[in-house]
Short mmCIF file of C-alpha atoms in Angstrom, two decimals:
data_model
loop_
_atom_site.label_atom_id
_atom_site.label_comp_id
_atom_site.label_asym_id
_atom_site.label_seq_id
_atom_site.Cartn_x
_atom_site.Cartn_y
_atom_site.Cartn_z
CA UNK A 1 77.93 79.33 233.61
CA UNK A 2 74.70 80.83 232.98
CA UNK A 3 75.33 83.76 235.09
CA UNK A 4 78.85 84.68 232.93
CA UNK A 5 76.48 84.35 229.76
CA UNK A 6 74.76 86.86 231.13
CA UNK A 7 76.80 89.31 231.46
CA UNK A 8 78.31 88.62 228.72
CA UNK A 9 74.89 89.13 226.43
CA UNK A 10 74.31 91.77 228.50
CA UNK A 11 77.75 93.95 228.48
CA UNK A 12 77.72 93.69 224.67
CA UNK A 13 73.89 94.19 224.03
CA UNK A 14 75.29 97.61 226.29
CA UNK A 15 78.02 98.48 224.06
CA UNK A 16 77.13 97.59 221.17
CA UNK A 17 73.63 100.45 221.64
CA UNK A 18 76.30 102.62 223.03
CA UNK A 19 78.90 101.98 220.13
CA UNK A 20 76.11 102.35 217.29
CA UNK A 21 74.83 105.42 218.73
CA UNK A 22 77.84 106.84 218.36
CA UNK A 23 78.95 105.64 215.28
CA UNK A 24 75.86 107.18 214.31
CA UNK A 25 76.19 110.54 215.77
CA UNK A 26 79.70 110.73 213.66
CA UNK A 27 78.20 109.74 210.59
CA UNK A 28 75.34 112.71 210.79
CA UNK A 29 78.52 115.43 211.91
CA UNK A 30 80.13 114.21 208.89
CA UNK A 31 77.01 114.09 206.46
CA UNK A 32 76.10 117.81 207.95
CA UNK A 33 80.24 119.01 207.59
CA UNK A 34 79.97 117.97 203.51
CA UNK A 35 76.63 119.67 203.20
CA UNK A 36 77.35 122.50 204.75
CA UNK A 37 81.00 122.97 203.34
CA UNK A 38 83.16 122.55 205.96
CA UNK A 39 85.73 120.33 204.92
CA UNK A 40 88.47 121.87 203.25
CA UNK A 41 89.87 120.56 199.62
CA UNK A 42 93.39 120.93 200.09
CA UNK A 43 93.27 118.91 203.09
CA UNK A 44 90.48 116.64 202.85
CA UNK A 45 88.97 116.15 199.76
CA UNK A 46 85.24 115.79 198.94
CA UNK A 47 85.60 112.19 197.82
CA UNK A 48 87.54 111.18 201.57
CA UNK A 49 84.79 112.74 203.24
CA UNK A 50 82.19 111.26 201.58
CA UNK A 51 83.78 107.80 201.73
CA UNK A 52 84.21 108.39 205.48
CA UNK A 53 80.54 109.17 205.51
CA UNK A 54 79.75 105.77 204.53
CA UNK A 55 82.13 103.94 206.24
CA UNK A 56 81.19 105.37 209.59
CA UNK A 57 77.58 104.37 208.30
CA UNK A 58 78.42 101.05 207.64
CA UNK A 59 80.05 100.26 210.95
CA UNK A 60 77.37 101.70 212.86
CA UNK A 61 74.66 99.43 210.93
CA UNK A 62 76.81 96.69 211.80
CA UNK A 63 76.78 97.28 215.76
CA UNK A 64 73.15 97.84 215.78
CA UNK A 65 72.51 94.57 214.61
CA UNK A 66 75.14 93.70 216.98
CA UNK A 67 72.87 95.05 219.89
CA UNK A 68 69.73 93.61 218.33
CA UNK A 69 71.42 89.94 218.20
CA UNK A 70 72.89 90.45 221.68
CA UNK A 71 69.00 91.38 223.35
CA UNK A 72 67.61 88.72 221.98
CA UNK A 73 69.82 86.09 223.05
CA UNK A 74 70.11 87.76 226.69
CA UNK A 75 68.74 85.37 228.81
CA UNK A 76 67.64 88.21 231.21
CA UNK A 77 65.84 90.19 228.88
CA UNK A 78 63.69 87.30 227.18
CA UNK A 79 63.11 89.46 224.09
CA UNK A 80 61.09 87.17 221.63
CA UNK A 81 61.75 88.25 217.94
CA UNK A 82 58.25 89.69 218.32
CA UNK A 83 59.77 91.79 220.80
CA UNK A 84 62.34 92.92 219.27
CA UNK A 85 60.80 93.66 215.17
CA UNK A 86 57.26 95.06 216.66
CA UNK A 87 57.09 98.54 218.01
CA UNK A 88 55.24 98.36 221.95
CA UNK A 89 55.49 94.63 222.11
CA UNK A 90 58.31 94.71 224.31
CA UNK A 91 57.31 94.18 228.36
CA UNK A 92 60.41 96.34 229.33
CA UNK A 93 59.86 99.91 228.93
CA UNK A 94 57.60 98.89 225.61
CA UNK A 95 57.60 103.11 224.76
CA UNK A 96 61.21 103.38 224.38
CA UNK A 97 61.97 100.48 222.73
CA UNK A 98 59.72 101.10 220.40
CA UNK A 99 61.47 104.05 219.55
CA UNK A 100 64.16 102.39 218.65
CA UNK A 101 63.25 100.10 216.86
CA UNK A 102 61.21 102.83 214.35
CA UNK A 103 64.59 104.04 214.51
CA UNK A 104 66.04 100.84 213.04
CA UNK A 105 63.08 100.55 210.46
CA UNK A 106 63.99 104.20 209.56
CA UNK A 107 67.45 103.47 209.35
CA UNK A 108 66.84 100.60 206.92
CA UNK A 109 64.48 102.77 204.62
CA UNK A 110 67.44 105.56 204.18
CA UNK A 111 69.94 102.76 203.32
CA UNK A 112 67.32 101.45 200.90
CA UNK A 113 67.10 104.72 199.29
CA UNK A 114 70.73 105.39 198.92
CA UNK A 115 71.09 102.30 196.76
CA UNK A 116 67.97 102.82 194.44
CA UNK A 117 69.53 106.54 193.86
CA UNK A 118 70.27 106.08 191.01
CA UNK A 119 66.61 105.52 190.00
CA UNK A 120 64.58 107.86 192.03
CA UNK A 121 67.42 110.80 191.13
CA UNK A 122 68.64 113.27 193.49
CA UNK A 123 66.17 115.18 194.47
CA UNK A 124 64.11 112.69 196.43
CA UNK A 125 67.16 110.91 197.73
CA UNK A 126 68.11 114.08 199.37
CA UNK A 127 64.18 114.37 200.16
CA UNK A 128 64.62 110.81 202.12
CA UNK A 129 68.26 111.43 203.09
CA UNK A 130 67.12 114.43 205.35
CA UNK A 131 65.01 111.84 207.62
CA UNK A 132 68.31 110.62 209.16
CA UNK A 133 68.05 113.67 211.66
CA UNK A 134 64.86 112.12 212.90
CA UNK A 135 66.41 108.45 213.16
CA UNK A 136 69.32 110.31 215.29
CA UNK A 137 66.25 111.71 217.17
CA UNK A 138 64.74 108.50 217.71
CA UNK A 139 68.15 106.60 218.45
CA UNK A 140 68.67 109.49 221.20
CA UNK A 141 65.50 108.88 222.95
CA UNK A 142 65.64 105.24 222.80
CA UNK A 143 68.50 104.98 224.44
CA UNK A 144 68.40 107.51 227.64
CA UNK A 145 64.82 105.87 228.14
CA UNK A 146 65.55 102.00 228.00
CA UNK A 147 69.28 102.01 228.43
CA UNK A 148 70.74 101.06 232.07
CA UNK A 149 73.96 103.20 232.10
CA UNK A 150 71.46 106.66 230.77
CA UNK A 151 71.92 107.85 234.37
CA UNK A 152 75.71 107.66 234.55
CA UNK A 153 77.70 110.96 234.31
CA UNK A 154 79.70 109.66 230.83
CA UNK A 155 76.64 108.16 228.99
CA UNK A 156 74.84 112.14 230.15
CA UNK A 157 78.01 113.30 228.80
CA UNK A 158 78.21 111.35 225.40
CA UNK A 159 74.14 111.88 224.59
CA UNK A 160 75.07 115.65 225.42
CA UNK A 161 78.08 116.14 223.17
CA UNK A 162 76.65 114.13 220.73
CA UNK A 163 73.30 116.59 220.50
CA UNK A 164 75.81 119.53 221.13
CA UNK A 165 77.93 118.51 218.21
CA UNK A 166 74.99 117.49 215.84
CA UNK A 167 72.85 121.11 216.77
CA UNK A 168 75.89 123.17 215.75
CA UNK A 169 76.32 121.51 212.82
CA UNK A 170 72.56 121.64 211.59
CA UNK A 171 72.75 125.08 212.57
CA UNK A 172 75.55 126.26 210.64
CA UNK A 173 73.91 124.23 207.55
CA UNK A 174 70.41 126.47 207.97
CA UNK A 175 73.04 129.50 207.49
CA UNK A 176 74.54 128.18 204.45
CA UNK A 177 71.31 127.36 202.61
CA UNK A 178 70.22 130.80 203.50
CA UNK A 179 72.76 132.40 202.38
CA UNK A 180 72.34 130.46 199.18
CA UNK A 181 68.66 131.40 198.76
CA UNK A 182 69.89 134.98 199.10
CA UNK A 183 72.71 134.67 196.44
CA UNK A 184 70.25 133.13 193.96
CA UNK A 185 67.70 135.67 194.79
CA UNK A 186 69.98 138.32 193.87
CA UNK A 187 71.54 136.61 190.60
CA UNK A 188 68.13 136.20 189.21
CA UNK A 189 67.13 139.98 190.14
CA UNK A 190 70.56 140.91 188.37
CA UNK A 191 69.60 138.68 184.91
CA UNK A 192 66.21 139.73 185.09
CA UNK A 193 67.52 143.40 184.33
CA UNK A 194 69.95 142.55 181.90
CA UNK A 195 67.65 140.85 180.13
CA UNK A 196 64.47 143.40 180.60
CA UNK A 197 63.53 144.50 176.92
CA UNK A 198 64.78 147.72 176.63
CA UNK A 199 62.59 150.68 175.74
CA UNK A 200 63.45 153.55 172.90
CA UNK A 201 64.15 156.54 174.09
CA UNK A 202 61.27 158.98 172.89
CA UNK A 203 62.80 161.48 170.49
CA UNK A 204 61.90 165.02 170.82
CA UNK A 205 61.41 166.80 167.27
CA UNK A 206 63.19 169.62 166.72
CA UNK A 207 61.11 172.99 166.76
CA UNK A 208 60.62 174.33 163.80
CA UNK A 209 62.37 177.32 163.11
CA UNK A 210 60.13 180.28 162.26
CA UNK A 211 60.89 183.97 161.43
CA UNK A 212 59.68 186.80 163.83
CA UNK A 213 55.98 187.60 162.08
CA UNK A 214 55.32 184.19 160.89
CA UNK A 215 51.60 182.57 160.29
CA UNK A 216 50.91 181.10 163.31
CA UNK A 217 53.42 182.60 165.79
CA UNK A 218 50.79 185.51 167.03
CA UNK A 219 53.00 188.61 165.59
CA UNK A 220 51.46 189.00 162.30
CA UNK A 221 47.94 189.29 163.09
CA UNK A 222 49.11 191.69 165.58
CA UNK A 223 47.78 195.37 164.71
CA UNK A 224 48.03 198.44 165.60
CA UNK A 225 45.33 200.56 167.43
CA UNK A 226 43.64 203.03 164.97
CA UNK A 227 44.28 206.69 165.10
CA UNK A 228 41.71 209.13 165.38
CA UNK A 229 40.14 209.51 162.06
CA UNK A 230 42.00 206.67 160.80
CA UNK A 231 42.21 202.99 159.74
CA UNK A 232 43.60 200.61 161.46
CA UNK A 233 47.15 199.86 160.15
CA UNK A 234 49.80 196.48 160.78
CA UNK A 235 52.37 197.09 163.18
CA UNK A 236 55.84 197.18 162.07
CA UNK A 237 57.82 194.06 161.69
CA UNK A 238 61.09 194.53 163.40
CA UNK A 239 62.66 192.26 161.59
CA UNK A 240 62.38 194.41 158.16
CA UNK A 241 64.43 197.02 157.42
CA UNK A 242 62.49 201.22 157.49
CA UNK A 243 62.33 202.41 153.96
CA UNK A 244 63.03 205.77 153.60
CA UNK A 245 60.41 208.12 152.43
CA UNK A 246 62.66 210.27 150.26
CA UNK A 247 65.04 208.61 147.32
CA UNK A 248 68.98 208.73 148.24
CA UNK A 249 70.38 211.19 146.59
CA UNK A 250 73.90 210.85 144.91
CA UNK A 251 77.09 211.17 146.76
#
């Protein structure tokens, strides 16, 4: 009887890690897909996604504290609650488990901070939010260090889809914010010249219109060279008409 209870401790402590760390893995895809814009409004709308978000959340809470319960009732293991709630307490494989069990401490500190949201605002629930790429981190290593199936071909397969799928995604959410940042950059550029206080044009005045021989314009000071025996006389304005020496006679 003993022996069937522990395998039966054992198979579900087994796949209930295996169930929550996927679970997991599908909740991060989806939280990446809404952030980076992937899900398409016709089909799916923003509100189904992020519903789906938290359900797969939810379930995979509820399967890690399926696998916690089922260690620490395994007869084989002998996992003490200090064993299981302190990091490196553990006697089997102490490092790894205490990975995942930060993990689960992590895990309960982003769930805290989605429901006081609405009093530490967005910004720093995003701020906290982001730290559930390090829990899927941690869950990741805890489980191809202390789990017994991490050498099988499907549980390699699973931990490498699951990284696969989650890397993409992260990547493809870098791109968008950067393509943001570059948008923005560009909008402001584009308001800060609209809005750039204008300078007056500088007017030139118009030149003032002087007659050949004016004061000033460097023709009437001008003088002729004086003949021999003479005085020096002004030079002759072209502008004003020769007078003739002898008076017109009548016609």
């Amino acid at each position: 009887m003993s022996t069937i209870w522990q395998n039966v401790t054992w198979n579900v402590a087994r796949a209930g890690g295996l169930t929550a760390y996927l679970l997991l893995t599908l909740a991060v895809c989806a939280g990446l897909a809404l952030s980076a814009q992937l899900q398409s409004p016709a089909r799916w709308p923003r509100l189904v996604n992020n519903e789906l978000h938290n359900f797969l959340t939810l379930l995979a809470t509820i399967f890690v504290g399926l696998h916690v319960l089922a260690v620490w009732v395994d007869p084989f293991t002998h996992f003490g609650w200090n064993e299981v709630l302190i990091p490196l307490a553990s006697h089997y494989r102490p490092i790894w488990v205490a990975l995942g069990i930060c993990a689960l401490y992590l895990g309960i500190a982003i769930g805290i901070s989605t429901l006081l949201r609405p009093h530490i605002g967005y910004r720093w629930w995003r701020r906290l939010h982001l730290l559930t790429l390090l829990l899927f981190a941690l869950a990741t290593l805890h489980g191809l260090g202390s789990g017994s199936d991490s050498q099988s071909w499907w549980a390699l397969a699973l931990y490498g889809g699951s990284l696969w799928a989650v890397g993409w995604l992260l990547w493809r959410r870098v791109q968008v914010a950067r393509r943001a940042r570059q948008e923005r950059a560009q909008l402001q550029k584009r308001l800060q010249v609209r809005q750039a206080p204008r300078q007056p044009a500088q007017t030139m005045a118009p030149p003032q219109l002087q007659r050949p021989g004016a004061w000033g314009t460097g023709t009437a000071m001008a003088v002729r060279p004086p003949a021999q025996g003479g005085t020096a006389t002004p030079r002759a304005e072209p502008w004003r008409a020769s007078q003739p020496s002898q008076p017109l006679g009548r016609y």
